[in-house]
Amino acid sequence: MIMEGTGKYFLIIIFIFFIVYLTVKICMYKIFKNMGLPGWKALVPFYNRLVLTEKLDFNRKIFFKTLIPFVNLYYYSIIISKMLEAHNLDPKQGPLYVLIPMYKFPEFVFRHPTFTLHLYDETEEFITNQQALFEKHPEDETPQTVEEPIPQTILEPEEPQKPNLYVAENIYSNQNLEPDKRMETYVEAKPVEQAPEPETPIIKTVTGRPKVCPNCGAHLSPDATTCFLCGTKLP
């Protein structure tokens, strides 16, 4: 009877540990996805710790120390504390994730924190590049120029000479010097009208100023309508 009671308690303890293990694995899967890592890596024992140490910029020696029995709990709490700090949470609660994981890991997941370990560095580098891109130098500034349309020139046709189209018949038969009474005809050429050339549009080169986000202060391009960092709509 004693053995039967002990076996039941042993099975209950095993079942509780299995529920805790399964809950932690599901939560770690969601945490890895939130950190930009493949979720399946959280389900592989020991390998998930290696991935966390590399993602949180730890030395690989920390991972090997997590393989030592009993000592691994201390270093595992250090990794959890660094993970909390990377999500802008209290790193002092790291040991609680080792003592009561059934409660702390679901609490972490339901908070939906943002992983910001390398986000600040990348944002600062991007903003610096944008400021250098839109920074004005006096030697690089070009004055505003307006192209004037090309004046149209119409060539006036030269006045044609009046041709003398006398019809000479029997010139040598007329022996006297009387004036010839035949009709004088000539053809006057009409001026050729030249088709007007299309007007060249006026192109104005205007140098705009970069916009600044009123919410986060990021420098944006002159034609930007929405801030790429915080999503604030610009006027």
Short mmCIF file of C-alpha atoms in Angstrom, two decimals:
data_model
loop_
_atom_site.label_atom_id
_atom_site.label_comp_id
_atom_site.label_asym_id
_atom_site.label_seq_id
_atom_site.Cartn_x
_atom_site.Cartn_y
_atom_site.Cartn_z
CA MET A 1 0.00 0.00 0.00
CA ILE A 2 2.87 2.35 0.81
CA MET A 3 4.50 1.62 -2.55
CA GLU A 4 1.25 2.24 -4.36
CA GLY A 5 0.83 5.63 -2.66
CA THR A 6 4.45 6.55 -3.38
CA GLY A 7 4.01 5.62 -7.03
CA LYS A 8 0.98 7.87 -7.36
CA TYR A 9 2.81 10.84 -5.87
CA PHE A 10 5.77 10.14 -8.13
CA LEU A 11 3.53 10.16 -11.19
CA ILE A 12 1.91 13.42 -10.04
CA ILE A 13 5.34 15.04 -9.65
CA ILE A 14 6.41 13.80 -13.10
CA PHE A 15 3.19 15.16 -14.59
CA ILE A 16 3.72 18.57 -12.94
CA PHE A 17 7.30 18.75 -14.23
CA PHE A 18 6.08 17.82 -17.70
CA ILE A 19 3.47 20.61 -17.65
CA VAL A 20 6.09 23.13 -16.48
CA TYR A 21 8.56 21.95 -19.14
CA LEU A 22 5.94 22.16 -21.89
CA THR A 23 4.84 25.64 -20.76
CA VAL A 24 8.41 26.95 -20.73
CA LYS A 25 9.09 25.50 -24.19
CA ILE A 26 6.00 27.14 -25.68
CA CYS A 27 6.91 30.47 -24.09
CA MET A 28 10.52 30.20 -25.29
CA TYR A 29 9.24 29.49 -28.79
CA LYS A 30 7.31 32.78 -28.76
CA ILE A 31 10.27 34.63 -27.21
CA PHE A 32 12.62 33.39 -29.93
CA LYS A 33 10.15 34.50 -32.62
CA ASN A 34 9.95 37.91 -30.97
CA MET A 35 13.76 38.19 -31.00
CA GLY A 36 13.90 37.43 -34.73
CA LEU A 37 15.13 33.85 -34.30
CA PRO A 38 13.62 30.65 -35.74
CA GLY A 39 11.15 29.20 -33.24
CA TRP A 40 12.34 25.61 -33.66
CA LYS A 41 15.69 26.51 -32.05
CA ALA A 42 13.90 27.10 -28.74
CA LEU A 43 12.65 23.48 -28.72
CA VAL A 44 16.11 21.87 -28.97
CA PRO A 45 17.60 21.21 -25.50
CA PHE A 46 20.98 22.88 -24.76
CA TYR A 47 21.09 24.34 -28.27
CA ASN A 48 18.56 27.00 -27.25
CA ARG A 49 20.98 28.21 -24.56
CA LEU A 50 23.78 28.46 -27.10
CA VAL A 51 21.56 30.54 -29.39
CA LEU A 52 20.61 32.83 -26.50
CA THR A 53 24.23 33.40 -25.45
CA GLU A 54 25.21 34.38 -29.00
CA LYS A 55 22.14 36.58 -29.53
CA LEU A 56 22.71 38.39 -26.21
CA ASP A 57 26.43 38.98 -26.96
CA PHE A 58 27.67 36.63 -24.23
CA ASN A 59 30.96 34.77 -24.35
CA ARG A 60 30.57 31.13 -25.32
CA LYS A 61 32.11 30.14 -21.98
CA ILE A 62 28.79 31.03 -20.35
CA PHE A 63 27.10 28.38 -22.46
CA PHE A 64 29.57 25.66 -21.40
CA LYS A 65 29.07 26.61 -17.74
CA THR A 66 25.31 26.06 -18.13
CA LEU A 67 26.07 22.38 -18.81
CA ILE A 68 27.47 21.85 -15.29
CA PRO A 69 24.83 20.45 -12.89
CA PHE A 70 23.57 22.83 -10.19
CA VAL A 71 25.97 25.56 -11.38
CA ASN A 72 23.93 25.84 -14.54
CA LEU A 73 21.01 27.37 -12.61
CA TYR A 74 23.14 30.39 -11.66
CA TYR A 75 24.41 31.03 -15.17
CA TYR A 76 21.00 30.32 -16.65
CA SER A 77 19.58 33.07 -14.43
CA ILE A 78 22.31 35.40 -15.74
CA ILE A 79 21.21 34.69 -19.32
CA ILE A 80 17.56 35.29 -18.40
CA SER A 81 18.48 38.60 -16.69
CA LYS A 82 20.29 39.76 -19.84
CA MET A 83 17.27 38.76 -21.91
CA LEU A 84 14.99 40.82 -19.64
CA GLU A 85 17.30 43.82 -19.92
CA ALA A 86 17.27 43.50 -23.72
CA HIS A 87 13.46 43.74 -23.58
CA ASN A 88 13.47 46.82 -21.28
CA LEU A 89 12.28 44.75 -18.29
CA ASP A 90 13.67 44.43 -14.76
CA PRO A 91 16.81 42.22 -14.93
CA LYS A 92 16.67 41.59 -11.17
CA GLN A 93 13.78 39.18 -11.74
CA GLY A 94 16.05 36.72 -13.57
CA PRO A 95 16.32 34.26 -10.63
CA LEU A 96 12.52 34.16 -10.36
CA TYR A 97 12.36 32.70 -13.89
CA VAL A 98 14.43 29.79 -12.57
CA LEU A 99 12.47 29.33 -9.34
CA ILE A 100 8.89 29.80 -10.61
CA PRO A 101 9.07 29.40 -14.43
CA MET A 102 5.42 28.26 -14.58
CA TYR A 103 4.35 31.80 -13.64
CA LYS A 104 7.12 34.11 -14.91
CA PHE A 105 7.51 32.86 -18.50
CA PRO A 106 3.80 33.22 -19.40
CA GLU A 107 3.85 36.66 -17.76
CA PHE A 108 6.79 37.62 -20.00
CA VAL A 109 5.02 36.42 -23.14
CA PHE A 110 1.71 38.17 -22.36
CA ARG A 111 3.51 41.51 -21.91
CA HIS A 112 4.61 41.43 -25.58
CA PRO A 113 7.90 43.30 -24.95
CA THR A 114 10.09 44.57 -27.80
CA PHE A 115 13.61 43.25 -28.26
CA THR A 116 15.77 46.41 -28.27
CA LEU A 117 19.33 45.14 -27.76
CA HIS A 118 20.66 46.23 -31.16
CA LEU A 119 17.73 48.39 -32.22
CA TYR A 120 19.16 51.59 -30.69
CA ASP A 121 22.55 51.18 -32.39
CA GLU A 122 20.99 50.55 -35.80
CA THR A 123 18.58 53.47 -35.40
CA GLU A 124 21.33 55.88 -34.35
CA GLU A 125 23.49 54.80 -37.29
CA PHE A 126 20.58 55.27 -39.69
CA ILE A 127 19.72 58.73 -38.32
CA THR A 128 23.39 59.79 -38.54
CA ASN A 129 23.52 58.70 -42.18
CA GLN A 130 20.30 60.60 -42.91
CA GLN A 131 21.65 63.77 -41.29
CA ALA A 132 24.86 63.52 -43.28
CA LEU A 133 22.84 62.97 -46.45
CA PHE A 134 20.66 66.06 -46.00
CA GLU A 135 23.34 68.28 -44.45
CA LYS A 136 23.85 71.39 -46.56
CA HIS A 137 27.26 72.78 -47.46
CA PRO A 138 27.73 76.29 -48.92
CA GLU A 139 29.96 75.01 -51.69
CA ASP A 140 27.41 72.40 -52.73
CA GLU A 141 24.42 74.74 -52.91
CA THR A 142 23.29 75.66 -56.40
CA PRO A 143 21.25 78.79 -57.10
CA GLN A 144 17.74 78.43 -58.36
CA THR A 145 17.70 78.58 -62.11
CA VAL A 146 14.80 79.11 -64.46
CA GLU A 147 15.15 78.11 -68.07
CA GLU A 148 13.67 80.66 -70.42
CA PRO A 149 11.85 79.47 -73.54
CA ILE A 150 13.76 79.67 -76.79
CA PRO A 151 12.38 82.57 -78.88
CA GLN A 152 10.69 81.50 -82.07
CA THR A 153 12.16 82.78 -85.28
CA ILE A 154 10.16 82.79 -88.49
CA LEU A 155 12.16 83.13 -91.67
CA GLU A 156 10.57 85.57 -94.07
CA PRO A 157 10.72 84.29 -97.63
CA GLU A 158 12.58 86.40 -100.12
CA GLU A 159 10.46 88.26 -102.59
CA PRO A 160 10.64 86.31 -105.82
CA GLN A 161 11.58 88.05 -108.99
CA LYS A 162 8.86 88.58 -111.48
CA PRO A 163 9.61 86.33 -114.39
CA ASN A 164 9.25 87.75 -117.88
CA LEU A 165 7.23 85.19 -119.72
CA TYR A 166 6.92 86.79 -123.10
CA VAL A 167 5.73 84.51 -125.80
CA ALA A 168 8.01 85.25 -128.68
CA GLU A 169 6.55 84.27 -131.95
CA ASN A 170 7.95 85.40 -135.25
CA ILE A 171 10.44 87.80 -133.64
CA TYR A 172 12.42 88.16 -136.77
CA SER A 173 9.33 88.64 -138.91
CA ASN A 174 8.55 92.03 -137.29
CA GLN A 175 10.83 94.47 -139.04
CA ASN A 176 9.49 97.71 -137.48
CA LEU A 177 10.22 98.97 -133.95
CA GLU A 178 6.66 99.32 -132.81
CA PRO A 179 6.01 98.26 -129.20
CA ASP A 180 4.77 94.80 -128.71
CA LYS A 181 1.15 94.76 -127.53
CA ARG A 182 1.20 91.21 -126.23
CA MET A 183 0.09 90.57 -122.62
CA GLU A 184 2.75 90.29 -119.90
CA THR A 185 2.04 87.59 -117.37
CA TYR A 186 3.95 86.55 -114.29
CA VAL A 187 3.46 84.14 -111.40
CA GLU A 188 3.85 85.48 -107.87
CA ALA A 189 5.12 82.91 -105.36
CA LYS A 190 3.24 82.75 -102.09
CA PRO A 191 5.26 82.85 -98.87
CA VAL A 192 5.63 79.53 -97.12
CA GLU A 193 4.15 79.54 -93.64
CA GLN A 194 6.43 77.78 -91.20
CA ALA A 195 4.76 75.64 -88.54
CA PRO A 196 5.29 77.06 -85.04
CA GLU A 197 7.74 75.12 -82.91
CA PRO A 198 6.42 73.67 -79.65
CA GLU A 199 7.26 75.73 -76.61
CA THR A 200 9.91 74.32 -74.31
CA PRO A 201 8.49 73.96 -70.77
CA ILE A 202 10.05 75.97 -68.01
CA ILE A 203 11.98 73.69 -65.65
CA LYS A 204 12.48 75.00 -62.17
CA THR A 205 15.13 73.44 -59.95
CA VAL A 206 14.21 73.97 -56.34
CA THR A 207 16.24 72.51 -53.47
CA GLY A 208 13.85 71.40 -50.68
CA ARG A 209 14.64 71.12 -47.02
CA PRO A 210 14.44 67.78 -45.18
CA LYS A 211 11.48 67.20 -42.90
CA VAL A 212 11.84 66.46 -39.19
CA CYS A 213 9.46 64.08 -37.39
CA PRO A 214 7.71 65.98 -34.54
CA ASN A 215 7.43 62.74 -32.52
CA CYS A 216 10.91 61.12 -32.62
CA GLY A 217 12.99 63.87 -34.27
CA ALA A 218 14.16 61.75 -37.22
CA HIS A 219 15.30 63.65 -40.35
CA LEU A 220 13.32 62.55 -43.39
CA SER A 221 13.32 63.31 -47.10
CA PRO A 222 11.47 66.44 -48.32
CA ASP A 223 8.70 64.42 -49.99
CA ALA A 224 8.13 62.04 -47.05
CA THR A 225 4.57 61.80 -45.71
CA THR A 226 5.04 59.29 -42.87
CA CYS A 227 7.91 58.77 -40.40
CA PHE A 228 9.67 55.45 -41.05
CA LEU A 229 10.56 55.04 -37.33
CA CYS A 230 7.39 55.74 -35.36
CA GLY A 231 4.77 55.89 -38.16
CA THR A 232 3.71 59.47 -37.37
CA LYS A 233 2.02 61.21 -40.31
CA LEU A 234 3.80 64.37 -41.34
CA PRO A 235 1.98 67.63 -42.25
#
